[in-house]
Structure formats: structure tokens, C-alpha cells
CSV table of C-alpha atoms in Angstrom, one decimal:
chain,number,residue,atom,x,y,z
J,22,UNK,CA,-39.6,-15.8,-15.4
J,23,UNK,CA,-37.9,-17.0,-18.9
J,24,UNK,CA,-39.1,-20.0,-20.3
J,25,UNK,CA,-38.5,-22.6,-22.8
J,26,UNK,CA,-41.3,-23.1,-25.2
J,27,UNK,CA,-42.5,-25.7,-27.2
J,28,UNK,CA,-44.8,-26.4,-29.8
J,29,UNK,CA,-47.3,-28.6,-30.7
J,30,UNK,CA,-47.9,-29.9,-27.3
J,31,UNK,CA,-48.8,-33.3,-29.1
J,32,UNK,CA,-48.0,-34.0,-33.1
J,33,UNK,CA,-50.1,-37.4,-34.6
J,34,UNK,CA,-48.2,-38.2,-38.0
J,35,UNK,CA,-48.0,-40.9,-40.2
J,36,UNK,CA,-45.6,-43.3,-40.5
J,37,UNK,CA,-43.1,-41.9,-43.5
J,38,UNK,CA,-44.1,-38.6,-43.2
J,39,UNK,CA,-41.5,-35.7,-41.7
J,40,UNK,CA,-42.2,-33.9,-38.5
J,41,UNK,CA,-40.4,-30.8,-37.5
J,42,UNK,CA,-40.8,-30.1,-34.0
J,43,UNK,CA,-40.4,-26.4,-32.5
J,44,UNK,CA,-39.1,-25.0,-29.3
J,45,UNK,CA,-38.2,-21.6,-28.7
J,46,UNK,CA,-35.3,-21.1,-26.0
J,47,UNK,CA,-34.4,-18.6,-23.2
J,48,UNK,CA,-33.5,-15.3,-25.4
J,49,UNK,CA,-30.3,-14.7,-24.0
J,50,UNK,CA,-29.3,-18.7,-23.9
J,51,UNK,CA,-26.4,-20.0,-26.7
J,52,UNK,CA,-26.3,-23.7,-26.1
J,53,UNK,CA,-29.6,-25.8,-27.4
J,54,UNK,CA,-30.8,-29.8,-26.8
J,55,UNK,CA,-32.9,-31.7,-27.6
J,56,UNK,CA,-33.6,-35.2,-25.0
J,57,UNK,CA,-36.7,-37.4,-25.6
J,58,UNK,CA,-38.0,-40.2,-23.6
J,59,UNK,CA,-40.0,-43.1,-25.1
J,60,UNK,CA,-42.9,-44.2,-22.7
J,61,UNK,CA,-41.9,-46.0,-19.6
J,62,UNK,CA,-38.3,-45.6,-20.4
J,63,UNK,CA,-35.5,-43.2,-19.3
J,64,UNK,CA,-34.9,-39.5,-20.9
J,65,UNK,CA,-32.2,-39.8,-23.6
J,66,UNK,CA,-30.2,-37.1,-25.0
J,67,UNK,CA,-30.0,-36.7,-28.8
J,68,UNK,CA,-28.1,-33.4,-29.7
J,69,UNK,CA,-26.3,-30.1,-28.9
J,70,UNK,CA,-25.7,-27.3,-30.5
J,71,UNK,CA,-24.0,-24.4,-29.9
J,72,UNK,CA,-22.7,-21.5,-32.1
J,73,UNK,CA,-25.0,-22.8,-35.1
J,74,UNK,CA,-23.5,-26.6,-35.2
J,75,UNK,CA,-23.8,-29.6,-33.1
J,76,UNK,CA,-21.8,-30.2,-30.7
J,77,UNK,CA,-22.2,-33.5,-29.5
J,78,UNK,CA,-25.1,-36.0,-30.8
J,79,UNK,CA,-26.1,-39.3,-29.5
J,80,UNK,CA,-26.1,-42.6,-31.5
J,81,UNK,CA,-29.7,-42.3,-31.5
J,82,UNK,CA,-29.4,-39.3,-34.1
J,83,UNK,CA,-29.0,-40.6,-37.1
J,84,UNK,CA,-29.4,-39.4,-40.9
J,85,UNK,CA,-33.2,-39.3,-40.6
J,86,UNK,CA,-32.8,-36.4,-37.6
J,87,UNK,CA,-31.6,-32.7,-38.3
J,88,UNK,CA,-31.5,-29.6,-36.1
J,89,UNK,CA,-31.7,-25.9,-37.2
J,90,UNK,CA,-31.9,-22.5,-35.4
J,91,UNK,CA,-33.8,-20.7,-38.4
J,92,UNK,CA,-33.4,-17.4,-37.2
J,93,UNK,CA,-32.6,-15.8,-34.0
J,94,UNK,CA,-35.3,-16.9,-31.6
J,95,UNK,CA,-36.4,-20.8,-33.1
J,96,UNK,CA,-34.9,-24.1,-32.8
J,97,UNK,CA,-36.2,-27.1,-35.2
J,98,UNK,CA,-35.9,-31.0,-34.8
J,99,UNK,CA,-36.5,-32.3,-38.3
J,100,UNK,CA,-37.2,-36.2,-38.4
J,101,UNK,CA,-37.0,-37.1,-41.9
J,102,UNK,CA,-39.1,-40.1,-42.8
J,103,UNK,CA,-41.0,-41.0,-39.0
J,104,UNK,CA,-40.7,-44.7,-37.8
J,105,UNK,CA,-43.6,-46.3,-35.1
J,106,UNK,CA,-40.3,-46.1,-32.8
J,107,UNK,CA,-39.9,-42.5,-32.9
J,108,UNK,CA,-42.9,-41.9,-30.9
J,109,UNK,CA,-41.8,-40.2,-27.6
J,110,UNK,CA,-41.9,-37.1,-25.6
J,111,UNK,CA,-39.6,-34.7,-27.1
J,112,UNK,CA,-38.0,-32.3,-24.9
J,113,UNK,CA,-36.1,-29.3,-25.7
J,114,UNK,CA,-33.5,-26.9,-23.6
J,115,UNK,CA,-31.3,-23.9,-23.2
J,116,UNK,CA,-28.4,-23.2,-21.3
J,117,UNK,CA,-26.8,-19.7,-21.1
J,118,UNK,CA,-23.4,-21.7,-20.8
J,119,UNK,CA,-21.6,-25.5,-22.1
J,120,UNK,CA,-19.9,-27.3,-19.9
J,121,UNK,CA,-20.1,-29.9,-16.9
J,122,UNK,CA,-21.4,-27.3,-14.7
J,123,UNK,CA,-24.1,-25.5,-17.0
J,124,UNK,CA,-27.6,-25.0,-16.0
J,125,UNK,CA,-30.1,-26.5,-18.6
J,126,UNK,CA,-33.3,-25.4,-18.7
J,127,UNK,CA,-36.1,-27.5,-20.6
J,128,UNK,CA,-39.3,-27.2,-22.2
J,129,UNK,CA,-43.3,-29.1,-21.3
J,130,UNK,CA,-42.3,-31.3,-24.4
J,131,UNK,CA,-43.4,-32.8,-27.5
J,132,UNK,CA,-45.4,-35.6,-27.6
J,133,UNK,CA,-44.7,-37.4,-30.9
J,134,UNK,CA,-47.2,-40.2,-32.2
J,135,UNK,CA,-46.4,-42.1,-35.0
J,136,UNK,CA,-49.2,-44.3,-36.7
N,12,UNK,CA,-19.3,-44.8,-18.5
N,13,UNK,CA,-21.2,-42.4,-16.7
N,14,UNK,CA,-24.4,-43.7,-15.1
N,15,UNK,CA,-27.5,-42.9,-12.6
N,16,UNK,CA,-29.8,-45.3,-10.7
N,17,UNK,CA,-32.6,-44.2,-8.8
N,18,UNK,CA,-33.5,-46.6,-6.5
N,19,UNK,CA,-37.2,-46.4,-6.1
N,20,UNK,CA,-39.3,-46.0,-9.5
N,21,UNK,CA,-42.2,-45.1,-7.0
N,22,UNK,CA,-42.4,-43.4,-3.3
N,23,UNK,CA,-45.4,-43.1,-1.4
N,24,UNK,CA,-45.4,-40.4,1.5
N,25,UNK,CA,-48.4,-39.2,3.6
N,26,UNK,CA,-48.4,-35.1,3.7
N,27,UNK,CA,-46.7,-33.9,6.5
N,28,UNK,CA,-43.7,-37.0,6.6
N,29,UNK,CA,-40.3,-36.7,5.2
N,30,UNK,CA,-39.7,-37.3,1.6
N,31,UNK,CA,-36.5,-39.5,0.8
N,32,UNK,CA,-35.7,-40.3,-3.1
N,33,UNK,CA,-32.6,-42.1,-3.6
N,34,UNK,CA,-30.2,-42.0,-6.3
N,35,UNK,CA,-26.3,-43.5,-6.5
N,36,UNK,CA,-24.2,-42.8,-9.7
N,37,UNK,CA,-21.2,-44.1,-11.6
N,38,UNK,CA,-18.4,-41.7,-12.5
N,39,UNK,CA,-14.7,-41.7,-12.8
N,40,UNK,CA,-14.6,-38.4,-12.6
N,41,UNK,CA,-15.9,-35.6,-10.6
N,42,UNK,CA,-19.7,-35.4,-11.0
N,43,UNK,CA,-21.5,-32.7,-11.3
N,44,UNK,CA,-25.4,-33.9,-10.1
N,45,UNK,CA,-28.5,-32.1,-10.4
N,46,UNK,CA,-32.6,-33.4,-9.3
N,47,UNK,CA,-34.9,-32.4,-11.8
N,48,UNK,CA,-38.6,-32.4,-11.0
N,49,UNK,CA,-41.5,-32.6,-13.7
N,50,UNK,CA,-45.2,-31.7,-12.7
N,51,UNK,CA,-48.2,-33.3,-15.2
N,52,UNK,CA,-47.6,-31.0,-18.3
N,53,UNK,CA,-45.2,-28.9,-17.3
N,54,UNK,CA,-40.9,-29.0,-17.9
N,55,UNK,CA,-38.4,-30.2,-16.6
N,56,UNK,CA,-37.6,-28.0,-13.7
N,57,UNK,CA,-34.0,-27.6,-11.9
N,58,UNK,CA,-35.0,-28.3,-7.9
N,59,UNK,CA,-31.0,-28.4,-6.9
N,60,UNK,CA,-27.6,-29.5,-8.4
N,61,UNK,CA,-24.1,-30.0,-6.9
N,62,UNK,CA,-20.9,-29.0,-8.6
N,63,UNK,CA,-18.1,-30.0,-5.7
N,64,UNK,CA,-18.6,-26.4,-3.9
N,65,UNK,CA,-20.2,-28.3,-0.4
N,66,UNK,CA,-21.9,-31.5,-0.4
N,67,UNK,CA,-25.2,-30.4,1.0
N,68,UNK,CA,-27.3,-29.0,-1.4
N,69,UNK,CA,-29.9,-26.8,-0.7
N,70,UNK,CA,-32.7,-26.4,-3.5
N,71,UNK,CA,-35.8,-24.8,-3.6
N,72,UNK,CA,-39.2,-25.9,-2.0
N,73,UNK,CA,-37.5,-27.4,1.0
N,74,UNK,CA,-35.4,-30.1,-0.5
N,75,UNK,CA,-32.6,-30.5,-0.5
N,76,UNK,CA,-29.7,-33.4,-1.2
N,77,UNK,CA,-26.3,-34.8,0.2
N,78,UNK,CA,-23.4,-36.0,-2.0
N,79,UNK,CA,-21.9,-38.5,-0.5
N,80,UNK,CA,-18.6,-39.7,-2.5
N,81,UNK,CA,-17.6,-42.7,0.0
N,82,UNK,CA,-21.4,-44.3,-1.1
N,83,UNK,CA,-21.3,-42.6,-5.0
N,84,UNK,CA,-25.0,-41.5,-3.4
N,85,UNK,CA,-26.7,-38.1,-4.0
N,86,UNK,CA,-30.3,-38.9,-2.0
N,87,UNK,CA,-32.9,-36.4,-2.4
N,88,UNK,CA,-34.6,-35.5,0.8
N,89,UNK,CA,-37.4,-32.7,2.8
N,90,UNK,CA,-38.5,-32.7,6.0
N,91,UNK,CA,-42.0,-32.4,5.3
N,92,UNK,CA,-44.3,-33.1,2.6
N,93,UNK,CA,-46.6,-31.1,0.6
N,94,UNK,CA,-49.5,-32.6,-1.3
N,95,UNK,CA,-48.1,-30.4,-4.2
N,96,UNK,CA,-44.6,-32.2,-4.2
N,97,UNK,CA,-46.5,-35.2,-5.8
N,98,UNK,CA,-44.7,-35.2,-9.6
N,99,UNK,CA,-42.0,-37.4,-11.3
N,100,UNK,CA,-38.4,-36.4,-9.8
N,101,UNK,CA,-35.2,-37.2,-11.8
N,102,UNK,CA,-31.9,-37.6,-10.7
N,103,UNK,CA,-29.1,-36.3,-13.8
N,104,UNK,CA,-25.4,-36.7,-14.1
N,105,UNK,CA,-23.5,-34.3,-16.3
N,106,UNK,CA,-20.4,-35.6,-17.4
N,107,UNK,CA,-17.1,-34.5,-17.1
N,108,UNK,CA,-14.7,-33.8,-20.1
N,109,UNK,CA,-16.4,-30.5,-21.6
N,110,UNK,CA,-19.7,-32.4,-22.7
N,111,UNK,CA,-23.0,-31.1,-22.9
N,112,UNK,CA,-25.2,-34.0,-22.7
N,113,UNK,CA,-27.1,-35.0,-19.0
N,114,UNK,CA,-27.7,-38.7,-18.4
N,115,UNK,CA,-31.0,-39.2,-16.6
N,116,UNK,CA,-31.8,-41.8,-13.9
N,117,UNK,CA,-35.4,-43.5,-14.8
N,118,UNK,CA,-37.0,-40.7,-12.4
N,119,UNK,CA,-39.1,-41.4,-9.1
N,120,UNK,CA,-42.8,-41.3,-9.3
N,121,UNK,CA,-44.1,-39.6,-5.6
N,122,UNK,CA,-47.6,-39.8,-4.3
N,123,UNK,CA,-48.5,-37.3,-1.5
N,124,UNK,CA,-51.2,-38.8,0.2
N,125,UNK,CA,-53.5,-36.4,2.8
């Protein structure tokens, strides 16, 4: 069955430095997200992207967050400079479709930790 | 604004016993729900959604879920319980209006207990 990949399962950085996290989505999807959830709190959606722009993006992505699909297979979530708060799980996901009624399908996730 | 509350942030079942997880929403609009379940180290995996087509939903691995508009509730439920349905279960609201984004519910821990 077709899955969403991500890699590193767990990324250690220092504070400052930039992180780029990778997941590689269904092959046949055209939408891409990126969610994270910071421990003990709720999963948070940051950004879409569809037709090689975002879509939608959250208040939570700001300046210090980018998003790229580097060629035909990869998607990238570039943090710029990392803060202690952007530790978090990362997730990514794929839907064939946009919309209200699209299917997304996610990733294991990202863990981010920021010293 | 768009919004989901699950009403237990842990349930404790012994195997065998029905599973109830309950979650009510917020919307103006015509939701569409889904339940997400995630096992330790794995994704987020789709159990069951509603999009307005009936208002039981039947998922995979016995659940399945109720929308219930008069009580803005969308309860997760199966008749019996397996010690591998222990994992974190989240209920999601997509929004209506052509966005992409799902809003999560804080997610129910369950405990399957022999």
C-alpha cells in the first residue's frame, strides 16, 4: 500500500541553525501539508501546497518557515534560523485531491529537537 | 470558527468491552469529519470520515461513528475491543469554503487492558 514517507525519524539541532525536514508523498498525490504538534498539545496545521505554491498557511508559518517540492518525488520544510519552540513532531501529508472532502494521508513524523 | 473537542483525553477499556470515544464540533457550515488513529511510531491513519452521504459511518477494524447534527456530536464507537486498538485516536474537522487545512481535536489516548 502507498505511503507517505519521512525522514529523519528524529533531527537534534541547535538553536540558530536551519533544519530542512523531508517527506516524500503518495506518487500519484498533488496537494502536500505539513501539521506539527508540540508535546502534550493539539496537531496544528502549517501549510498547503498545491500546483508548486501554497495554498493556504497558518499564522504559525512565518518568514523563518519555507516549503519546496525539489523535484518530482520530495517535499522540504525549511526552518530558517530554529527557536527552543519549534521543537515538535512534524508531520507531513498527501492528498490525491483539495477540498472539504479530500482524503489526507500522513506520514510517522518528524521529531524536531531544538537545544 | 471551526472547532473539535474530544471529550476524554484518556479511555480505559478491558478487551472484549465496547470502545466509546467521544468528540462534538463547532461549524457553521456543513462538516466534513474524519477519526484519525496513530499507533507508537507509526502515521496518522484514516479509520473513517463523514462527508453528509449517511450519518453512520462505517470504518475499518470494527469502528465505526454516528453524526449526529441535533448534538454537533460525531462519537467514535466498536463493539468489541482488541488489545491492538490501544493507540492515540483523533477526531478532525475539515472546513468548509474550499480549504485544505484539518483542525484536530487533542486526540484520545485508549488503554486495552486483557
Amino acid at each position: 500500500e502507498p505511503e507517505v514517507t519521512q525522514t529523519p525519524s528524529h533531527q537534534v539541532t541547535q538553536m540558530g541553525q536551519e533544519v530542512i525536514l523531508r517527506c516524500v508523498p503518495i506518487s500519484n498525490h498533488l496537494y502536500f501539508y505539513w501539521y506539527r504538534q508540540i508535546l502534550g498539545q493539539k496537531v496544528e496545521f502549517l501549510v498547503s501546497f498545491y500546483n508548486n505554491e501554497i495554498s493556504e498557511k497558518s499564522e504559525i508559518f512565518d518568514d523563518q518557515f519555507s516549503v519546496e517540492r525539489p523535484d518530482g518525488s520530495n517535499f522540504t520544510l525549511k526552518i530558517r534560523s530554529t527557536k527552543l519552540e519549534d521543537s515538535a513532531m512534524y508531520f507531513c501529508a498527501s492528498s490525491e485531491a483539495g477540498g472539504q472532502l479530500a482524503i489526507q494521508y500522513f506520514g510517522a513524523g518528524t521529531r524536531l529537537s531544538v537545544l | 470558527a471551526q472547532s473539535v473537542t474530544q471529550l476524554d483525553s484518556h479511555v480505559s477499556v478491558s478487551e472484549g468491552t465496547p470502545v466509546l470515544l467521544r468528540c462534538n464540533y463547532s461549524s457553521s457550515y456543513s462538516p466534513s469529519l474524519f477519526w484519525y488513529v496513530q499507533h507508537p511510531n507509526k502515521g496518522l491513519q484514516l479509520l473513517l470520515k463523514y462527508t453528509s452521504a449517511a450519518t453512520l459511518v462505517k470504518g475499518i477494524n470494527g469502528f465505526e461513528a454516528e453524526f449526529k447534527k441535533s448534538e454537533t456530536s460525531f462519537h467514535l464507537t466498536k463493539p468489541s475491543a482488541h488489545m491492538s486498538d490501544a493507540a492515540e485516536y483523533f477526531c478532525v474537522v475539515s472546513p468548509s469554503g474550499g480549504y485544505n487545512k484539518l483542525i484536530f481535536g487533542a486526540g484520545t489516548r485508549l488503554a486495552v487492558h486483557p
